[in-house]
Coordinates of C-alpha atoms and ligand atoms in Angstrom, one line a residue:
X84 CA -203.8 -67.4 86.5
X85 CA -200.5 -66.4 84.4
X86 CA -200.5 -62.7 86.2
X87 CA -200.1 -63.9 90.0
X88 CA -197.3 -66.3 88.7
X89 CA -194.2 -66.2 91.2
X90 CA -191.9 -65.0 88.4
X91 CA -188.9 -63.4 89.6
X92 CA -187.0 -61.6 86.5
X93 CA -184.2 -59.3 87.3
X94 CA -181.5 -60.4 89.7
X95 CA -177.8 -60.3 90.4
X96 CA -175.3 -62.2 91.3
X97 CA -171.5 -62.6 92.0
X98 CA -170.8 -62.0 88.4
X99 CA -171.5 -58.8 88.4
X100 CA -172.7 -56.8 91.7
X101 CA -174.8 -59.5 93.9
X102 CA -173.0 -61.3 96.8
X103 CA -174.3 -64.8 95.8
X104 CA -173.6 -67.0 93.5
X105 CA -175.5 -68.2 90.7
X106 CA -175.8 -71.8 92.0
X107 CA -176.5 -70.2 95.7
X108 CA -178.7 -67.7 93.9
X109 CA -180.7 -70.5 92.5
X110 CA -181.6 -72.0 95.4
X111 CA -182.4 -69.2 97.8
X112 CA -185.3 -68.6 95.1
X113 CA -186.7 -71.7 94.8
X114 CA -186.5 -71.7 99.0
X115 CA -188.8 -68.7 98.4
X116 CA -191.1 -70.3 95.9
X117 CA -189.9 -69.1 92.9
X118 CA -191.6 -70.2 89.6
X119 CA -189.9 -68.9 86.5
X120 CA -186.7 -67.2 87.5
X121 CA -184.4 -64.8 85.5
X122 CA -180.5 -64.1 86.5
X123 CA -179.9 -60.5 84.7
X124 CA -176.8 -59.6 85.7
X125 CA -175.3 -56.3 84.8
X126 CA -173.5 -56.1 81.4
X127 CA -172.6 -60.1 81.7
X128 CA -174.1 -63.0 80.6
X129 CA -171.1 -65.4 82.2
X130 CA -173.0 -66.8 85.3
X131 CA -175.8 -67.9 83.3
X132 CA -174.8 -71.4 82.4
X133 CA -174.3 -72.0 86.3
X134 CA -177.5 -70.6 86.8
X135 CA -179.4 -72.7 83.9
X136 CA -177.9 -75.9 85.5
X137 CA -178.9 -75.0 89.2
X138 CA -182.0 -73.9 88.3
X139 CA -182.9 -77.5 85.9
X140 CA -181.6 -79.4 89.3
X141 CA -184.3 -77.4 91.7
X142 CA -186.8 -78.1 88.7
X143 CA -187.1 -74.4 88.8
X144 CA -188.2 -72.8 85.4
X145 CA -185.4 -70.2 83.7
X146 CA -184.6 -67.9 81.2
X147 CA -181.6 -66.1 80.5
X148 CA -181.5 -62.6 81.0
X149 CA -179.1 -59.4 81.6
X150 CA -179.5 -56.1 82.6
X151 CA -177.4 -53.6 80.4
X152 CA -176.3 -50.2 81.3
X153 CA -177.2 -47.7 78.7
X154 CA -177.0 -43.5 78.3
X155 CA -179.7 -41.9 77.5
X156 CA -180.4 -38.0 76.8
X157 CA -177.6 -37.5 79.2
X158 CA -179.0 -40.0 82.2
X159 CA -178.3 -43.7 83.2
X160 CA -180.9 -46.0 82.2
X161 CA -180.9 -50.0 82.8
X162 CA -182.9 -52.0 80.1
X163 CA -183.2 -56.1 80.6
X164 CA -182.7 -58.6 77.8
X165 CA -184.9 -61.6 78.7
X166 CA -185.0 -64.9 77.3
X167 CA -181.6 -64.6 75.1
X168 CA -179.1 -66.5 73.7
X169 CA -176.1 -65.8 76.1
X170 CA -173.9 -66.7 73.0
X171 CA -174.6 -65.0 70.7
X172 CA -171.8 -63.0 69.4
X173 CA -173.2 -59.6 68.8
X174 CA -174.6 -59.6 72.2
X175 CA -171.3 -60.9 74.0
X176 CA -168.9 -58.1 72.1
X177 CA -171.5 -55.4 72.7
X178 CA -171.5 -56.4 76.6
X179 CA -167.7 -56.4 76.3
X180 CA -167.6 -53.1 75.2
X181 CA -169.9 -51.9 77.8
X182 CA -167.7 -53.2 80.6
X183 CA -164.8 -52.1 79.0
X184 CA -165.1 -48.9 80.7
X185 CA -165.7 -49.5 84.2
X186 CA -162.1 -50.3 85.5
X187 CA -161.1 -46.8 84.3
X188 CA -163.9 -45.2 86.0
X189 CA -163.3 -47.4 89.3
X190 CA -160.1 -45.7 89.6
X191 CA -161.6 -42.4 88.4
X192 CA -164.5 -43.1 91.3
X193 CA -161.5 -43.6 94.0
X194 CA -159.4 -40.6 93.0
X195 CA -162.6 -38.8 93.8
X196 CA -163.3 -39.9 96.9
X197 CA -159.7 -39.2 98.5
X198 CA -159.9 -35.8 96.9
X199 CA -163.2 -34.4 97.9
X200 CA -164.1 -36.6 101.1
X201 CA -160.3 -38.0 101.9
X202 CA -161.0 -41.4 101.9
X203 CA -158.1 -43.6 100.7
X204 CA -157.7 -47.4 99.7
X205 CA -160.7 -47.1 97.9
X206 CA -160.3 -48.5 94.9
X207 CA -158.5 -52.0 96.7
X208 CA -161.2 -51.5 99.4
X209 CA -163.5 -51.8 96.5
X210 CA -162.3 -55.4 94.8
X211 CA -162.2 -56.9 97.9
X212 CA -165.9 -57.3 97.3
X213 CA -165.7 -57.9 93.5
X214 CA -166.2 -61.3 92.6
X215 CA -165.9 -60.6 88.7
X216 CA -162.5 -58.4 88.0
X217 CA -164.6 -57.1 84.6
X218 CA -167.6 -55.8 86.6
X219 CA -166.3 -53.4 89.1
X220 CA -169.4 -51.2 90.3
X221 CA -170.3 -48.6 92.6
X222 CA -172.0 -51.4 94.9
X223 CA -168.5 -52.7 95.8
X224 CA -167.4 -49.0 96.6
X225 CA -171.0 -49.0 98.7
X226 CA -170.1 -51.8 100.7
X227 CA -166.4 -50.8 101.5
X228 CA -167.5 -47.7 102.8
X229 CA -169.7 -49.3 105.1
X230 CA -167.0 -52.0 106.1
X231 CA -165.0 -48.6 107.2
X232 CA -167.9 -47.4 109.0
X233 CA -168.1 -44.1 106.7
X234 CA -171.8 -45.0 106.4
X235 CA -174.6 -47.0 108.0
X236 CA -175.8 -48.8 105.0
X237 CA -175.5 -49.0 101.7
X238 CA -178.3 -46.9 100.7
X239 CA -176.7 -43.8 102.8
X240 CA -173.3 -44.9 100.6
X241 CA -174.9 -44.0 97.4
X242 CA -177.0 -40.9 99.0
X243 CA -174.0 -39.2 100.5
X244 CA -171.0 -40.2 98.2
X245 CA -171.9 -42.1 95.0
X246 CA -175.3 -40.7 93.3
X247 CA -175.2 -38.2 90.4
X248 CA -173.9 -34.6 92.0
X249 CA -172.0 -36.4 94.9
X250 CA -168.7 -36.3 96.1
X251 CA -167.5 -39.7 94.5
X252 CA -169.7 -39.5 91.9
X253 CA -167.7 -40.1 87.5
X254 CA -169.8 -39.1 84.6
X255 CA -169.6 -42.0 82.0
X256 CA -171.1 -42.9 79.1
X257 CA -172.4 -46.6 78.5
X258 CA -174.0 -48.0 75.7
X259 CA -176.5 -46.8 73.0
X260 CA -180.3 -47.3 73.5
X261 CA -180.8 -48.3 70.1
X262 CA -177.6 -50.9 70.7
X263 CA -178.7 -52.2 73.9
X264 CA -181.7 -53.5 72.1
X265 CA -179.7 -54.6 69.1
X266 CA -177.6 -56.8 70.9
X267 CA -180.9 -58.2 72.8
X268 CA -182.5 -58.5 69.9
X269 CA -180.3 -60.3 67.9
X270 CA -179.6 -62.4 70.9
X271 CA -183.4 -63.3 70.7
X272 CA -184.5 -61.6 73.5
X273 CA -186.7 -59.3 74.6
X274 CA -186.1 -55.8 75.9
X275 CA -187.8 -54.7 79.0
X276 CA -187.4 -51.3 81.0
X277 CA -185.7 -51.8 84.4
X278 CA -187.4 -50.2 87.5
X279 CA -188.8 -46.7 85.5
X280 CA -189.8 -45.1 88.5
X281 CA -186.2 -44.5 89.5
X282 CA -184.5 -42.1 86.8
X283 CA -184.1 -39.0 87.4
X284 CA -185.9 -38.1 84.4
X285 CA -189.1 -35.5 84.0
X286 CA -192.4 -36.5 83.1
X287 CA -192.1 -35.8 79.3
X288 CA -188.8 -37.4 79.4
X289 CA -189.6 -40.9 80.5
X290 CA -192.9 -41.2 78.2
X291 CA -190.4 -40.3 75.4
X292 CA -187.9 -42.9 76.6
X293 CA -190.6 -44.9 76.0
X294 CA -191.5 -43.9 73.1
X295 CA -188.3 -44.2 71.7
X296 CA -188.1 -47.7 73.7
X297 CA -191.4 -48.8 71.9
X298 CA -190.0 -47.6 68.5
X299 CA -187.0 -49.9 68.6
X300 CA -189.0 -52.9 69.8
X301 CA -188.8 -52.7 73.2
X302 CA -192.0 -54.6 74.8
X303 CA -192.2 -54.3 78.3
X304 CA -191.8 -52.2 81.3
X305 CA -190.8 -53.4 85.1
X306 CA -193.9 -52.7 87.1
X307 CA -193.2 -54.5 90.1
X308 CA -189.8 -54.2 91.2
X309 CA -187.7 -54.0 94.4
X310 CA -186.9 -50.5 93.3
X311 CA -190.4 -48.8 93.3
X312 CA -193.4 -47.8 95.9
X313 CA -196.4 -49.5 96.0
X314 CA -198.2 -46.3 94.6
X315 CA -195.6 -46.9 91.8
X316 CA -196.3 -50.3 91.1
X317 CA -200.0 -48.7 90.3
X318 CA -198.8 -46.4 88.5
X319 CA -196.6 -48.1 86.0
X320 CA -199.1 -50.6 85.5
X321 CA -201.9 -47.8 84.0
X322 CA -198.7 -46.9 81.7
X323 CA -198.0 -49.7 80.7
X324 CA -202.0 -50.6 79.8
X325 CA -201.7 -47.6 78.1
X326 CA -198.6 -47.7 76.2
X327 CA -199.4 -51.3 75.5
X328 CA -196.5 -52.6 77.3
X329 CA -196.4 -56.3 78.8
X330 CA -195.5 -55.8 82.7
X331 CA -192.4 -57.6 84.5
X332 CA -192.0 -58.2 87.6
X333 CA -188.8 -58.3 89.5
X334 CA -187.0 -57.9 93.2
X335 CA -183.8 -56.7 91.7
X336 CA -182.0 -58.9 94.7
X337 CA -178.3 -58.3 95.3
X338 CA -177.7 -59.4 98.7
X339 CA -179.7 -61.3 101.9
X340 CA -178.0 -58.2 104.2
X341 CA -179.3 -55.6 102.4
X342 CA -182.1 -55.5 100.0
X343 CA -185.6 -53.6 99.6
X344 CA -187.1 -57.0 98.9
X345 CA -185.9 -60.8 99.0
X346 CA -186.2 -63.0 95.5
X347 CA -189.9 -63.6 94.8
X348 CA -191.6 -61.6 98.0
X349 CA -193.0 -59.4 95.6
X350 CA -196.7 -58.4 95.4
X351 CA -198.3 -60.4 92.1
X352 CA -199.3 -58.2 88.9
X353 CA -202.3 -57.0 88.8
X354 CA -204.8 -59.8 87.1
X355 CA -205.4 -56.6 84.0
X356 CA -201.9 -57.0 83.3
X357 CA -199.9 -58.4 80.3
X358 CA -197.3 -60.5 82.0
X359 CA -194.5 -60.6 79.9
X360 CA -193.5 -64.3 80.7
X361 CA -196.4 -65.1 78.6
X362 CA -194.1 -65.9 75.7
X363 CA -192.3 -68.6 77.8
X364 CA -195.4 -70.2 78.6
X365 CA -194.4 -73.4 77.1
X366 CA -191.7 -73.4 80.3
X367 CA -194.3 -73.2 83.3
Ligands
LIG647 P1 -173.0 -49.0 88.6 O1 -173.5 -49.9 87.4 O2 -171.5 -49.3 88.9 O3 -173.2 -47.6 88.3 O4 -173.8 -49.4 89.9 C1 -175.2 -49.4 89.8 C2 -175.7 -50.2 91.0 O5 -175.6 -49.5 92.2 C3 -177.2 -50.5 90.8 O6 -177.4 -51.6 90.0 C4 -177.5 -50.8 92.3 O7 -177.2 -52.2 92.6 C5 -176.6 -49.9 93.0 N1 -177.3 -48.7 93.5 C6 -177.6 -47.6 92.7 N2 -178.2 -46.7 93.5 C7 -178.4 -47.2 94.7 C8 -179.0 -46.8 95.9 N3 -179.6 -45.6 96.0 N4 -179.0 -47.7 97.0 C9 -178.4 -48.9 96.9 N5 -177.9 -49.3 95.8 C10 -177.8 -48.5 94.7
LIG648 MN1 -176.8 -53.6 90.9
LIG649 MN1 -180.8 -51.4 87.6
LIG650 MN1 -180.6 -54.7 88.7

């Protein structure tokens, strides 16, 4: 049955904030059995070659994705383009533009943290761990403040010092909704709503995110993702029935040392789901 499919759609690599590579990424999920895997790195498209060719080696079904960083009524929200065309030009100058920022706020993000909490280096501690010098994130700040034992884990990094209202934490505004899905769009792709449960958004808010989502032709909605609670895998899956949203499914996987759950050792969708990889079918 398409729904209990081992598709694995939204993961990262060393391209943007994941501590593997593409190729090593590859073959860690078909290890895991793996049957239709996406790389969706954030705001880059430039591992996805590698990945295409590792992935036709391990005879493991792929489609191109990303995972784009986008503002919205004030609040960071992460949509995933699936099944694009990683060279298409719209799409590559409106990812450009949407990095563009992040070296200025990487500084910004280290200034804060040696004046608020007095930790220094930061911003060098930071790109030891970056393995793309156009995709510096708060991940790479996460995990040199746990190399200098300011925190346990990564998880604590963002709680303490890097989440909205925290010392560390920069404002900044990335793309448009309505781009985001542009560039996706005209890249072929479709748009999907990363991990929903997660923004710090009220009730009325998300349903008119995606409502807005829906109006510019966005088709799907994570349901089961690394980021949410059983209880929310549920409960995006009635919205999505409801909204008429396909479901995705993805681990979000950054890193074997420290991740909610490893590539494809996520529960399947439920069997009343849409599975959104129903328009690659010809693939499986
Ligand atoms: P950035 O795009 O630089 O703002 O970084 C966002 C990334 O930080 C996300 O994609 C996650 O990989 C990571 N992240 C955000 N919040 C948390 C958290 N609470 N625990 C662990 N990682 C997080
Ligand atoms: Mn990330
Ligand atoms: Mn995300
Ligand atoms: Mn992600």
């Amino acid at each position: 049955m398409l729904s209990s499919l081992n598709a694995d759609l939204h993961s990262h690599s060393t391209r943007s904030d994941g501590v593997l590579t593409p190729s090593a990424l590859a073959e860690r999920a078909k290890r895991n059995g793996v049957e239709l895997w996406a790389l969706t790195d954030h705001d880059e498209v430039s591992g996805i070659a590698e990945a295409r060719a590792a992935a036709a080696d391990l005879k493991m079904p792929f489609i191109a994705g990303v995972e784009i960083s986008v503002t919205w009524a004030g609040k960071t929200v992460h949509i995933v383009g699936l099944g694009i065309d990683e060279n298409n030009a719209d799409l590559k100058e409106g990812l450009r533009q949407t990095r563009s920022g992040r070296e200025r706020r990487a500084h910004d993000i280290a200034a804060e943290l040696e004046k608020a909490a007095g930790i220094r280096g930061a911003y060098e501690g930071a790109m030891q761990y970056v393995g793309n010098p156009d995709l510096i994130s708060r991940s790479h700040f996460a995990r040199f403040l746990v190399e200098k034992g300011v925190c346990k884990s990564v998880s604590d990094v963002f709680q303490h010092y890097l989440a909205d209202g925290k010392p560390g934490f920069v404002a900044h505004r990335w793309a448009k909704l309505s781009d985001a899905l542009g560039w996706i769009q005209q890249a072929g792709g479709v748009a999907v709503i990363a991990h929903p449960g997660r923004y710090d958004l009220s009730d009325v808010a998300l349903t008119a995110l995606m409502e807005e989502f829906k109006q510019l032709g966005g088709v799907a909605i994570e349901t089961v993702t690394g980021s949410h609670t059983p209880d929310q895998y549920a409960e995006f899956h009635n919205i999505a029935r409801r909204m008429q949203f396909d479901s995705s499914r993805g681990s979000d996987f950054h890193s074997p040392d420290d991740c909610e759950v490893d590539i494809g050792f996520l529960p399947a969708l439920k069997p009343s789901a849409t599975p959104v990889w129903h328009r690659w079918q010809q693939l499986l």
